[in-house]
Coordinates of C-alpha atoms in Angstrom, one line a residue:
M1 CA -46.9 18.2 46.4
K2 CA -47.6 20.8 43.7
Q3 CA -43.8 21.6 43.7
I4 CA -42.9 17.9 43.2
S5 CA -45.4 17.6 40.3
L6 CA -43.9 20.7 38.7
V7 CA -40.4 19.3 39.0
L8 CA -41.5 16.0 37.5
L9 CA -43.2 17.8 34.7
S10 CA -40.1 19.8 34.0
V11 CA -38.0 16.6 33.9
L12 CA -40.4 14.9 31.5
V13 CA -40.4 17.9 29.2
C14 CA -36.6 18.1 29.2
F15 CA -36.4 14.4 28.6
G16 CA -38.9 14.7 25.7
M17 CA -36.9 17.6 24.2
L18 CA -33.6 15.6 24.4
S19 CA -35.3 12.5 23.0
G20 CA -36.8 14.6 20.3
Q21 CA -33.4 16.1 19.5
K22 CA -31.9 12.6 19.3
N23 CA -34.7 11.4 17.1
T24 CA -34.4 14.4 14.9
V25 CA -30.6 13.9 14.5
S26 CA -31.2 10.2 13.8
Y27 CA -33.8 11.1 11.1
Q28 CA -31.4 13.7 9.6
A29 CA -28.6 11.1 9.6
N30 CA -30.8 8.8 7.6
T31 CA -31.6 11.6 5.2
V32 CA -27.9 12.3 4.8
I33 CA -27.2 8.7 3.7
T34 CA -30.2 8.9 1.2
E35 CA -28.7 12.1 -0.2
V36 CA -25.2 10.6 -0.5
Q37 CA -26.5 7.5 -2.3
A38 CA -28.4 9.6 -4.8
W39 CA -25.4 11.9 -5.3
Y40 CA -23.1 9.0 -5.8
A41 CA -25.4 7.3 -8.3
H42 CA -25.6 10.6 -10.3
N43 CA -21.8 10.8 -10.3
F44 CA -21.5 7.2 -11.3
Y45 CA -23.8 7.6 -14.2
T46 CA -21.9 10.7 -15.2
F47 CA -18.7 8.6 -15.3
Q48 CA -20.5 5.9 -17.3
N49 CA -21.6 8.5 -19.8
E50 CA -18.0 9.8 -20.2
V51 CA -16.9 6.2 -20.8
N52 CA -19.6 5.7 -23.4
G53 CA -18.4 9.0 -25.0
L54 CA -14.9 7.8 -25.0
A55 CA -15.8 4.4 -26.6
H56 CA -17.8 6.1 -29.3
L57 CA -15.1 8.6 -30.1
A58 CA -12.4 5.9 -30.2
Q59 CA -14.4 3.7 -32.5
S60 CA -15.0 6.5 -34.9
A61 CA -11.3 7.5 -35.0
T62 CA -9.7 6.8 -38.3
S63 CA -6.2 8.3 -38.1
V64 CA -3.5 9.0 -35.6
T65 CA -4.4 12.6 -35.7
D66 CA -7.5 11.7 -33.7
V67 CA -5.4 10.7 -30.7
S68 CA -5.3 14.4 -29.5
K69 CA -9.1 14.3 -29.3
L70 CA -9.0 11.0 -27.5
K71 CA -6.5 12.5 -24.9
I72 CA -9.1 15.2 -24.0
Q73 CA -11.8 12.7 -23.6
I74 CA -9.6 10.3 -21.6
K75 CA -8.8 13.2 -19.2
K76 CA -12.5 14.0 -18.9
T77 CA -13.3 10.4 -18.2
R78 CA -10.6 10.1 -15.6
L79 CA -11.7 13.3 -13.8
A80 CA -15.3 11.9 -13.7
Y81 CA -13.9 8.7 -12.3
K82 CA -12.1 10.7 -9.5
Q83 CA -15.5 11.9 -8.3
I84 CA -16.6 8.4 -7.5
E85 CA -13.3 6.6 -6.8
F86 CA -13.1 6.9 -3.1
I87 CA -16.5 5.2 -2.7
F88 CA -16.3 2.8 -5.7
D89 CA -12.9 1.4 -4.8
Y90 CA -14.1 0.9 -1.2
Y91 CA -17.0 -1.3 -2.2
Q92 CA -15.6 -2.8 -5.4
T93 CA -11.8 -3.1 -4.7
P94 CA -11.0 -6.3 -6.7
Y95 CA -13.1 -5.3 -9.6
N96 CA -11.8 -1.8 -9.7
G97 CA -8.1 -2.9 -9.4
T98 CA -8.6 -5.5 -12.1
Y99 CA -10.8 -3.8 -14.7
I100 CA -11.5 -0.2 -14.0
N101 CA -8.3 1.5 -12.7
G102 CA -5.7 -1.2 -12.3
A103 CA -2.0 -0.7 -13.1
P104 CA -1.3 -0.9 -16.8
L105 CA 0.3 -4.4 -16.5
P106 CA -0.7 -8.0 -17.1
K107 CA -1.9 -9.6 -14.0
I108 CA -3.2 -12.8 -12.5
S109 CA -6.3 -12.2 -10.4
E110 CA -7.5 -14.6 -7.6
Y111 CA -11.0 -13.1 -8.0
F112 CA -11.5 -13.2 -11.8
E113 CA -10.7 -15.2 -15.0
A114 CA -9.8 -18.4 -13.2
D115 CA -6.2 -17.5 -12.7
Q116 CA -5.8 -16.7 -16.4
V117 CA -3.6 -13.8 -17.5
I118 CA -5.6 -10.5 -17.7
Q119 CA -4.1 -8.1 -20.1
P120 CA -3.7 -4.4 -19.2
C121 CA -7.0 -2.6 -19.1
G122 CA -8.8 0.3 -17.6
L123 CA -8.1 3.9 -17.0
Q124 CA -4.4 3.7 -16.1
A125 CA -3.8 1.7 -19.3
L126 CA -5.6 4.3 -21.3
D127 CA -3.7 7.1 -19.6
E128 CA -0.4 5.4 -20.6
A129 CA -1.6 4.6 -24.1
A130 CA -2.8 8.1 -24.9
Y131 CA 0.7 9.4 -24.3
G132 CA 2.6 6.7 -26.1
D133 CA 3.7 6.5 -29.8
H134 CA 1.2 7.9 -32.3
S135 CA 0.7 5.1 -34.7
L136 CA -2.2 3.2 -36.2
E137 CA -1.3 0.2 -34.1
H138 CA -1.4 2.4 -31.0
L139 CA -4.8 3.9 -32.0
N140 CA -6.2 0.4 -32.4
H141 CA -4.9 -0.3 -28.9
I142 CA -6.8 2.7 -27.5
K143 CA -9.9 1.6 -29.3
D144 CA -9.7 -1.8 -27.7
L145 CA -9.1 -0.4 -24.2
S146 CA -12.0 2.0 -24.5
H147 CA -14.4 -0.7 -25.8
R148 CA -13.4 -3.1 -23.0
L149 CA -13.7 -0.4 -20.4
K150 CA -17.2 0.4 -21.6
L151 CA -18.2 -3.3 -21.3
R152 CA -16.9 -3.5 -17.7
V153 CA -18.5 -0.2 -16.6
D154 CA -21.8 -1.1 -18.1
F155 CA -21.7 -4.5 -16.4
I156 CA -20.7 -3.2 -12.9
A157 CA -23.4 -0.4 -13.1
N158 CA -26.1 -3.1 -13.2
T159 CA -24.8 -4.9 -10.1
H160 CA -23.2 -2.1 -8.1
L161 CA -26.1 0.4 -8.0
P162 CA -27.9 1.4 -5.9
I163 CA -25.3 1.2 -3.1
Q164 CA -26.2 0.9 0.6
V165 CA -23.9 3.2 2.5
K166 CA -23.7 3.6 6.3
S167 CA -22.4 6.7 7.9
S168 CA -19.2 5.2 9.3
Q169 CA -18.5 3.5 6.0
L170 CA -18.7 6.9 4.3
I171 CA -16.2 8.3 6.7
E172 CA -14.0 5.3 6.1
C173 CA -14.3 5.8 2.4
I174 CA -13.1 9.4 2.8
R175 CA -10.2 8.6 5.1
S176 CA -9.0 5.8 2.8
G177 CA -9.5 8.3 -0.1
L178 CA -7.0 10.6 1.6
V179 CA -4.5 7.8 1.9
R180 CA -5.1 7.1 -1.8
V181 CA -4.5 10.7 -2.9
F182 CA -1.3 10.9 -0.9
T183 CA 0.2 7.6 -1.9
L184 CA -1.2 7.1 -5.5
G185 CA -2.4 10.5 -6.6
I186 CA 0.3 13.1 -6.0
T187 CA 3.0 10.5 -6.5
G188 CA 2.0 10.0 -10.2
Y189 CA 1.3 6.3 -9.7
D190 CA -2.2 6.7 -11.0
T191 CA -1.3 8.7 -14.1
P192 CA 1.7 6.9 -15.8
G193 CA 1.3 8.7 -19.1
S194 CA -0.2 12.2 -18.5
V195 CA 1.4 12.8 -15.1
N196 CA -1.8 14.6 -14.3
G197 CA -1.8 13.5 -10.7
I198 CA -2.1 17.0 -9.2
E199 CA -5.3 17.9 -11.0
E200 CA -6.8 14.5 -10.4
S201 CA -6.0 14.7 -6.7
L202 CA -7.8 18.1 -6.6
Q203 CA -10.9 16.5 -8.2
S204 CA -10.7 13.7 -5.6
M205 CA -10.4 16.2 -2.7
K206 CA -13.4 18.2 -4.0
S207 CA -15.6 15.1 -4.3
M208 CA -14.6 13.8 -0.8
E209 CA -15.4 17.3 0.6
Q210 CA -18.8 17.3 -1.1
A211 CA -19.6 13.8 0.4
F212 CA -18.6 15.0 3.9
L213 CA -20.7 18.2 3.6
F214 CA -23.9 16.0 3.5
F215 CA -23.3 15.4 7.2
E216 CA -24.3 19.1 7.9
N217 CA -27.9 18.1 8.1
G218 CA -27.3 15.6 10.8
L219 CA -25.0 17.2 13.3
Y220 CA -25.0 16.8 17.1
P221 CA -24.1 20.1 18.8
E222 CA -20.8 18.8 20.0
A223 CA -19.7 17.9 16.5
K224 CA -20.4 21.3 14.9
S225 CA -17.0 22.8 15.7
K226 CA -15.2 19.8 14.2
F227 CA -17.4 19.9 11.2
K228 CA -16.3 23.5 10.5
S229 CA -12.7 22.6 11.1
I230 CA -12.8 19.8 8.5
K231 CA -14.5 22.1 6.0
L232 CA -11.7 24.6 6.3
R233 CA -9.1 21.8 6.1
F234 CA -10.6 20.5 2.8
K235 CA -10.5 24.0 1.4
S236 CA -6.9 24.4 2.4
G237 CA -6.0 21.1 0.7
Q238 CA -7.7 22.3 -2.5
N239 CA -5.9 25.6 -2.4
M240 CA -2.6 23.6 -2.3
L241 CA -3.5 21.7 -5.4
P242 CA -4.0 24.3 -8.1
T243 CA -4.0 22.9 -11.7
S244 CA -1.2 25.4 -12.5
V245 CA 1.3 23.8 -10.1
N246 CA 4.1 21.8 -11.8
F247 CA 4.1 18.2 -10.8
D248 CA 7.8 18.3 -9.8
D249 CA 7.4 21.4 -7.7
F250 CA 4.5 20.4 -5.5
D251 CA 5.3 20.4 -1.8
R252 CA 4.1 16.9 -0.8
L253 CA 5.5 17.1 2.7
N254 CA 3.6 20.2 3.5
F255 CA 0.5 18.7 2.0
L256 CA 0.9 15.7 4.3
M257 CA 1.5 17.8 7.4
E258 CA -1.1 20.4 6.8
V259 CA -3.9 18.5 5.1
V260 CA -3.7 14.7 4.9
N261 CA -2.7 13.8 8.4
P262 CA -4.9 16.4 10.1
L263 CA -7.9 15.4 8.1
Y264 CA -7.3 11.7 8.7
A265 CA -7.4 12.4 12.5
E266 CA -10.2 15.0 12.5
L267 CA -12.6 12.7 10.5
L268 CA -12.3 10.1 13.2
A269 CA -12.8 12.7 15.9
F270 CA -15.9 13.9 14.0
Q271 CA -17.3 10.4 13.8
N272 CA -17.0 10.0 17.6
L273 CA -18.4 13.5 18.3
N274 CA -21.4 12.9 16.0
H275 CA -22.2 9.6 17.7
I276 CA -21.7 7.6 14.5
T277 CA -21.3 3.9 15.4
L278 CA -18.4 2.1 13.7
E279 CA -19.8 -0.3 11.2
P280 CA -16.9 -1.3 8.9
Y281 CA -17.9 -2.9 5.6
K282 CA -14.7 -4.6 4.5
K283 CA -11.6 -6.1 6.0
H284 CA -8.3 -4.4 5.2
A285 CA -5.0 -3.6 6.8
Q286 CA -5.7 -0.1 8.1
N287 CA -6.3 0.2 11.8
Y288 CA -9.4 2.3 11.9
Q289 CA -8.5 3.9 15.2
A290 CA -5.2 5.3 14.0
K291 CA -4.9 9.0 13.7
N292 CA -1.9 9.5 11.5
I293 CA -0.7 7.6 8.4
F294 CA 2.6 7.2 10.1
D295 CA 1.3 6.0 13.4
I296 CA 3.0 2.9 14.6
D297 CA -0.3 1.1 14.6
F298 CA -1.6 2.5 11.3
L299 CA -1.3 -0.9 9.7
K300 CA -2.2 -4.2 11.5
T301 CA 0.3 -7.0 11.0
D302 CA -2.4 -9.5 12.2
F303 CA -4.3 -8.7 9.0
F304 CA -1.4 -10.3 7.0
S305 CA -1.2 -13.4 9.2
E306 CA -4.8 -14.5 9.7
L307 CA -4.2 -18.2 8.8
V308 CA -1.3 -18.9 11.1
Y309 CA -1.1 -21.5 13.8
L310 CA -1.5 -19.0 16.6
P311 CA -1.8 -15.2 16.4
L312 CA 1.7 -13.7 16.1
D313 CA 1.3 -11.2 19.0
N314 CA 1.7 -13.7 21.8
P315 CA 4.6 -12.6 24.1
K316 CA 5.4 -16.3 24.9
T317 CA 5.7 -17.3 21.3
I318 CA 7.7 -14.2 20.4
A319 CA 10.2 -14.9 23.2
L320 CA 10.5 -18.5 22.1
G321 CA 11.0 -17.4 18.5
A322 CA 13.8 -15.2 19.5
L323 CA 15.7 -18.1 21.0
L324 CA 15.1 -20.2 17.9
F325 CA 16.2 -17.4 15.7
N326 CA 19.6 -17.4 17.3
D327 CA 20.0 -21.2 17.7
T328 CA 22.5 -22.8 15.3
T329 CA 21.2 -26.3 16.2
L330 CA 18.3 -25.8 13.9
S331 CA 20.5 -26.1 10.9
G332 CA 21.8 -29.5 9.6
T333 CA 25.4 -28.8 10.4
N334 CA 24.7 -26.9 13.7
I335 CA 26.7 -23.9 12.4
M336 CA 24.0 -21.7 10.9
S337 CA 21.1 -19.8 12.5
C338 CA 18.7 -17.1 11.2
V339 CA 21.1 -14.5 12.6
S340 CA 23.8 -15.8 10.1
C341 CA 22.0 -13.9 7.4
H342 CA 19.9 -11.4 9.4
N343 CA 22.2 -9.6 11.9
P344 CA 20.5 -7.1 14.1
D345 CA 23.6 -4.8 13.9
K346 CA 23.1 -4.5 10.2
A347 CA 19.4 -3.9 10.3
F348 CA 18.9 -7.7 10.1
T349 CA 20.9 -8.2 6.9
D350 CA 24.5 -9.5 6.5
G351 CA 26.3 -6.9 4.5
L352 CA 27.2 -9.3 1.7
P353 CA 26.2 -9.2 -2.0
K354 CA 24.9 -12.8 -1.5
S355 CA 24.6 -14.6 1.8
K356 CA 27.0 -17.2 3.0
S357 CA 25.8 -20.8 2.7
N358 CA 26.4 -23.8 5.0
T359 CA 29.5 -24.6 3.0
T360 CA 32.7 -22.4 3.2
G361 CA 33.3 -20.4 0.0
V362 CA 29.8 -21.0 -1.4
F363 CA 27.1 -18.4 -1.4
T364 CA 23.3 -18.4 -1.7
A365 CA 21.5 -17.2 -4.9
R366 CA 20.5 -13.8 -3.6
N367 CA 21.1 -10.9 -1.3
A368 CA 19.5 -11.1 2.2
P369 CA 17.0 -8.2 2.6
T370 CA 16.1 -6.8 6.0
I371 CA 13.4 -8.6 7.9
L372 CA 12.4 -5.4 9.9
N373 CA 8.8 -4.6 9.1
S374 CA 8.5 -7.7 7.0
G375 CA 5.2 -8.5 8.6
Y376 CA 3.6 -5.8 6.5
A377 CA 3.3 -7.8 3.3
T378 CA 1.3 -10.5 1.6
R379 CA 4.2 -12.4 0.0
Y380 CA 7.6 -13.4 1.1
F381 CA 11.1 -13.9 -0.3
L382 CA 12.5 -11.8 -3.2
D383 CA 10.7 -14.1 -5.7
M384 CA 7.5 -14.0 -3.6
R385 CA 7.1 -17.7 -3.4
A386 CA 5.8 -17.8 0.2
F387 CA 2.4 -16.5 1.3
N388 CA 3.0 -15.8 5.0
L389 CA 5.8 -15.7 7.6
E390 CA 5.1 -19.3 8.8
K391 CA 5.4 -20.8 5.3
Q392 CA 8.6 -18.9 4.8
V393 CA 10.4 -21.0 7.4
I394 CA 10.1 -24.3 5.6
H395 CA 12.0 -22.9 2.6
V396 CA 14.9 -22.0 4.8
V397 CA 14.8 -25.4 6.6
N398 CA 14.8 -27.4 3.3
N399 CA 17.2 -25.3 1.3
T400 CA 20.4 -27.2 0.6
L401 CA 22.5 -24.1 0.8
E402 CA 20.9 -22.9 4.1
F403 CA 19.7 -25.1 7.0
N404 CA 19.7 -28.2 4.7
T405 CA 17.6 -30.3 7.1
D406 CA 14.0 -31.2 7.8
F407 CA 11.5 -30.6 10.6
E408 CA 11.7 -34.2 11.9
T409 CA 15.3 -33.7 12.7
I410 CA 14.7 -30.3 14.2
I411 CA 11.9 -31.6 16.4
K412 CA 14.2 -34.4 17.7
K413 CA 16.9 -31.8 18.7
I414 CA 14.3 -29.5 20.4
N415 CA 12.8 -32.5 22.3
S416 CA 16.3 -33.3 23.7
N417 CA 16.4 -29.9 25.4
P418 CA 14.3 -29.7 28.6
D419 CA 14.3 -25.9 28.6
Y420 CA 12.8 -25.9 25.1
I421 CA 10.2 -28.6 26.0
A422 CA 9.0 -26.4 28.9
L423 CA 8.8 -23.3 26.7
F424 CA 6.9 -25.1 23.9
N425 CA 4.5 -26.7 26.4
S426 CA 3.8 -23.3 27.9
A427 CA 3.2 -21.6 24.5
Y428 CA 1.6 -24.4 22.5
G429 CA 0.5 -27.1 25.0
G430 CA -3.0 -28.6 24.3
I431 CA -3.3 -27.3 20.7
S432 CA -2.2 -30.6 19.2
K433 CA -0.9 -34.0 20.3
T434 CA 2.6 -32.7 20.7
A435 CA 3.6 -29.1 21.5
V436 CA 6.8 -29.4 19.4
N437 CA 5.8 -29.8 15.8
E438 CA 6.4 -28.2 12.4
R439 CA 3.6 -25.6 12.9
S440 CA 4.6 -24.5 16.3
I441 CA 8.3 -24.1 15.4
S442 CA 7.3 -22.1 12.3
N443 CA 4.8 -20.1 14.3
A444 CA 7.3 -19.2 17.0
L445 CA 9.9 -18.0 14.4
A446 CA 7.2 -16.1 12.5
A447 CA 6.0 -14.4 15.7
Y448 CA 9.5 -13.2 16.5
V449 CA 10.1 -11.9 12.9
N450 CA 6.6 -10.3 13.0
S451 CA 7.6 -8.4 16.1
L452 CA 10.6 -6.7 14.5
K453 CA 9.3 -3.2 13.9
S454 CA 11.1 -0.1 12.8
Q455 CA 8.8 2.9 12.8
N456 CA 10.4 5.5 15.1
S457 CA 12.9 7.1 12.8
I458 CA 13.6 10.8 12.7
F459 CA 11.2 11.0 9.8
D460 CA 8.4 9.3 11.7
T461 CA 8.7 11.5 14.7
Y462 CA 8.6 14.6 12.5
V463 CA 5.5 13.6 10.5
R464 CA 3.8 12.5 13.8
Y465 CA 4.4 16.1 15.1
E466 CA 6.6 14.7 17.9
T467 CA 9.4 17.0 16.9
D468 CA 9.8 20.2 15.0
T469 CA 13.2 19.4 13.8
Y470 CA 13.9 17.8 10.4
P471 CA 16.8 18.5 8.0
E472 CA 16.0 20.8 5.0
A473 CA 17.8 18.4 2.6
A474 CA 15.6 15.5 3.8
K475 CA 12.5 17.6 3.3
R476 CA 13.6 18.3 -0.3
G477 CA 14.5 14.6 -0.6
F478 CA 11.0 13.5 0.5
N479 CA 9.4 15.7 -2.0
L480 CA 11.6 14.2 -4.7
F481 CA 11.0 10.7 -3.5
M482 CA 7.2 11.2 -3.7
G483 CA 7.3 13.2 -6.9
K484 CA 10.0 13.7 -9.6
A485 CA 12.1 10.7 -8.7
A486 CA 9.0 8.4 -8.7
C487 CA 10.3 6.3 -5.7
G488 CA 7.0 6.6 -3.9
S489 CA 5.0 5.1 -6.8
C490 CA 6.6 1.7 -6.0
H491 CA 7.8 2.0 -2.4
F492 CA 4.4 3.0 -0.9
A493 CA 4.0 5.0 2.3
P494 CA 4.1 4.4 5.2
M495 CA 6.3 1.3 5.1
F496 CA 7.9 2.3 1.9
N497 CA 7.6 -1.2 0.5
G498 CA 5.5 -2.7 -2.3
T499 CA 2.3 -3.3 -0.3
I500 CA -0.4 -1.3 -2.2
P501 CA -2.4 1.4 -0.6
P502 CA -5.0 2.4 0.4
F503 CA -6.2 -0.9 1.7
Y504 CA -2.8 -2.7 1.6
L505 CA -4.3 -6.0 0.4
D506 CA -1.5 -7.1 -2.1
S507 CA 2.3 -6.8 -2.4
E508 CA 4.0 -6.0 -5.7
S509 CA 7.1 -7.1 -7.6
E510 CA 8.8 -5.1 -10.3
V511 CA 10.9 -5.7 -13.4
L512 CA 13.8 -3.2 -13.2
G513 CA 16.3 -4.7 -15.5
I514 CA 18.9 -5.2 -12.8
T515 CA 22.5 -5.4 -14.1
Q516 CA 25.6 -7.2 -12.9
G517 CA 27.2 -4.3 -11.2
L518 CA 26.8 -0.7 -12.4
D519 CA 28.6 -0.6 -15.7
T520 CA 26.9 2.2 -17.6
I521 CA 29.1 1.7 -20.7
N522 CA 28.7 -2.1 -21.2
P523 CA 25.9 -3.2 -19.0
I524 CA 25.1 -6.9 -18.6
L525 CA 21.6 -8.0 -17.5
D526 CA 21.5 -10.2 -14.4
T527 CA 20.5 -13.8 -15.3
D528 CA 18.2 -14.4 -12.3
L529 CA 14.7 -15.0 -13.6
G530 CA 13.1 -14.1 -10.3
R531 CA 9.4 -14.6 -9.8
M532 CA 8.8 -16.4 -13.1
V533 CA 10.7 -19.4 -11.6
N534 CA 9.5 -19.3 -8.0
G535 CA 7.9 -22.7 -8.3
L536 CA 4.3 -21.5 -8.3
P537 CA 2.6 -22.8 -11.5
G538 CA 0.3 -19.8 -11.7
E539 CA 3.2 -17.4 -11.9
K540 CA 5.3 -19.0 -14.7
H541 CA 4.6 -16.1 -17.1
P542 CA 6.9 -14.0 -19.2
F543 CA 5.8 -10.7 -17.5
Y544 CA 7.3 -12.1 -14.2
K545 CA 10.7 -12.7 -15.8
H546 CA 13.3 -10.8 -13.8
S547 CA 10.6 -9.6 -11.4
F548 CA 11.5 -9.2 -7.8
K549 CA 9.6 -8.1 -4.6
T550 CA 9.6 -4.4 -3.8
V551 CA 11.2 -4.4 -0.3
T552 CA 11.1 -1.7 2.3
L553 CA 13.5 1.2 2.1
R554 CA 13.4 1.7 5.9
N555 CA 17.0 1.5 7.3
I556 CA 18.3 1.4 3.8
N557 CA 21.5 3.2 4.7
L558 CA 22.4 0.1 6.8
T559 CA 21.6 -2.6 4.3
A560 CA 24.2 -2.3 1.6
P561 CA 24.9 -3.8 -0.9
Y562 CA 21.6 -3.4 -2.8
M563 CA 19.3 -5.3 -5.2
H564 CA 18.5 -9.0 -5.3
N565 CA 22.0 -9.7 -6.5
G566 CA 23.8 -7.3 -4.2
S567 CA 25.4 -5.7 -7.2
F568 CA 25.2 -2.1 -6.2
E569 CA 27.5 -1.1 -3.4
T570 CA 26.1 2.4 -2.6
L571 CA 22.9 4.3 -2.6
E572 CA 24.5 6.6 -5.2
D573 CA 24.9 3.6 -7.5
V574 CA 21.2 2.6 -7.0
L575 CA 20.0 6.1 -7.7
E576 CA 22.2 6.4 -10.8
F577 CA 20.7 3.1 -12.1
Y578 CA 17.1 4.5 -11.6
N579 CA 18.2 7.9 -13.0
L580 CA 19.2 6.2 -16.3
G581 CA 15.9 4.3 -16.6
G582 CA 16.9 0.9 -15.3
G583 CA 18.2 -1.8 -17.6
A584 CA 16.1 -0.7 -20.6
G585 CA 17.2 2.9 -20.2
M586 CA 20.8 1.7 -20.3
G587 CA 20.1 0.0 -23.7
L588 CA 19.4 -3.5 -22.6
D589 CA 16.6 -5.6 -24.0
V590 CA 14.4 -6.1 -21.0
D591 CA 11.0 -7.6 -21.6
N592 CA 8.1 -6.1 -19.7
Q593 CA 10.2 -3.7 -17.6
T594 CA 7.9 -2.0 -15.2
L595 CA 10.3 0.8 -14.4
P596 CA 9.9 3.6 -17.0
E597 CA 13.0 3.6 -19.2
T598 CA 12.9 7.4 -19.6
P599 CA 15.7 9.1 -17.6
L600 CA 14.6 10.9 -14.5
N601 CA 17.1 13.7 -15.1
L602 CA 18.0 14.0 -11.4
T603 CA 20.8 16.4 -10.6
K604 CA 23.7 15.5 -8.3
Q605 CA 22.2 17.7 -5.6
E606 CA 18.8 16.0 -6.0
I607 CA 20.4 12.6 -5.5
K608 CA 22.1 13.9 -2.4
D609 CA 18.8 15.1 -1.1
L610 CA 17.1 11.8 -1.8
I611 CA 19.8 10.0 0.2
A612 CA 19.4 12.6 3.0
F613 CA 15.7 11.7 3.2
M614 CA 16.3 7.9 3.1
E615 CA 18.9 8.2 5.9
T616 CA 16.2 9.7 8.1
L617 CA 14.3 6.4 7.8
T618 CA 16.9 4.7 10.1
D619 CA 15.7 3.1 13.4
I620 CA 17.3 0.0 14.8
K621 CA 18.0 1.3 18.3
D622 CA 15.7 -1.4 19.9
Y623 CA 17.8 -4.2 18.4
V624 CA 21.4 -3.3 19.0
D625 CA 23.4 -3.3 22.2

């Protein structure tokens, strides 16, 4: 009996010790968050003070010679911002992107100003302005930008602080911060004037490391080894980002392979080992469980299609959509199908400058882009007139040069086919009065298009560590793509399209000054007005004139000819156009060109290397016989 009592006592003591350990770790975890919140508030107020200093310095400036002093203060202000960015942007994404660190372009915001035009403002605009022409007019512009930034930062400080952070949200902030550094920092996207992306990325890495180190006081034993590994990885990343490194010479591929992807995976592993419950704060397109920026499931296509008739991942609707995609009876003349312009053998394009219409000898207005990976976007068509894949269908159905019909006619044709009726009833029966209707037809086609993925290229398998083999020329090309050539500052990883990281909430269009063919001696600007005339009243603005959606570059070596008008026959032509600075760089008067008109000064070998990289983005093996 005495032995049994001793055993029970031992068990109770051990249980108490374990319980005490859990309570201690839980207490320490709460302390960690308190420390993080205080640390973040201190850094935010430091940033606010730098903004105030900038505004004061700008208002007291009297001549263009004062711009050099303003440059120094703008740099200090931006570096202070980089200490808070990974947390601030997570909790205040729309406000940050609109007023604090948005791209230096006019914009229409769905969140602010009641759809009015918001002129360029914030830190990116200041970075660009400080390195522009030194004139009194330019100085006044810097004064105005500085004053407006101060007003916005003062306002948000009163509503944003103190923040309430949870442990998993902090890890999510850091992981998204890594994506931001890789896609927006080291590419130069965030520093359009100073090209100071390397130093700013270093500051971001230091700040994210400091935030992570607060977890040291709340570690479970099983998480200690991973904690040490992450510390070492952060130090390694900082060692790769010395301020002395030249922007063009930085090895971005090595940084991805040795720092960004490993940290992205290890932070998730640490969260699990340290028993931190996932409590996401916001909705965004990243799949939290992904372990690599180039994982097939890193982005969730269902994020971009929330308002559809049925979720687009239903095998029944995908199979039905595939039949409809190939069916010529959907068109008014029974001769066109979706495949007419989107051929799987050509990476779902048609190989023509502008697509054939339903009339012999007549062509549509624009080139047919690939629809592979098209589900990873918030806007559709080259002029961005449709807001999801379902809504895209009606434009094709009604277009007089394409299907030139209506849904009532299509529904009658489908209802005359018993096989189709059975398939529609199986997929959509019971949702509405009739299974065959405009929404179900559109949904089936959208489901099929959404299923068309291309993420197993040679490049993907290499950066996912599935192979050790990758061409040296392609390695050089990737570094050029993400650096000197500035391709990655518009074609964002991992899809290399215009959907903006790190949260992938919006898709961009660009004004490039596209010409009619590549005539570098007597260039002629293409007349297509693009997004400005897409029919959406909120987008009929001059800054959208000649603006077109930034499409994916995956499978680009199979999708010639290029640009919205199909005017460039080869990738060499495309890169020569960019190398010259677009239409404006070629001497044309292009209003609001978003592509810098300064020549890139790419050598012939660098152009070959860029093409070598882009050729490794090819992957259509699942869609060809």
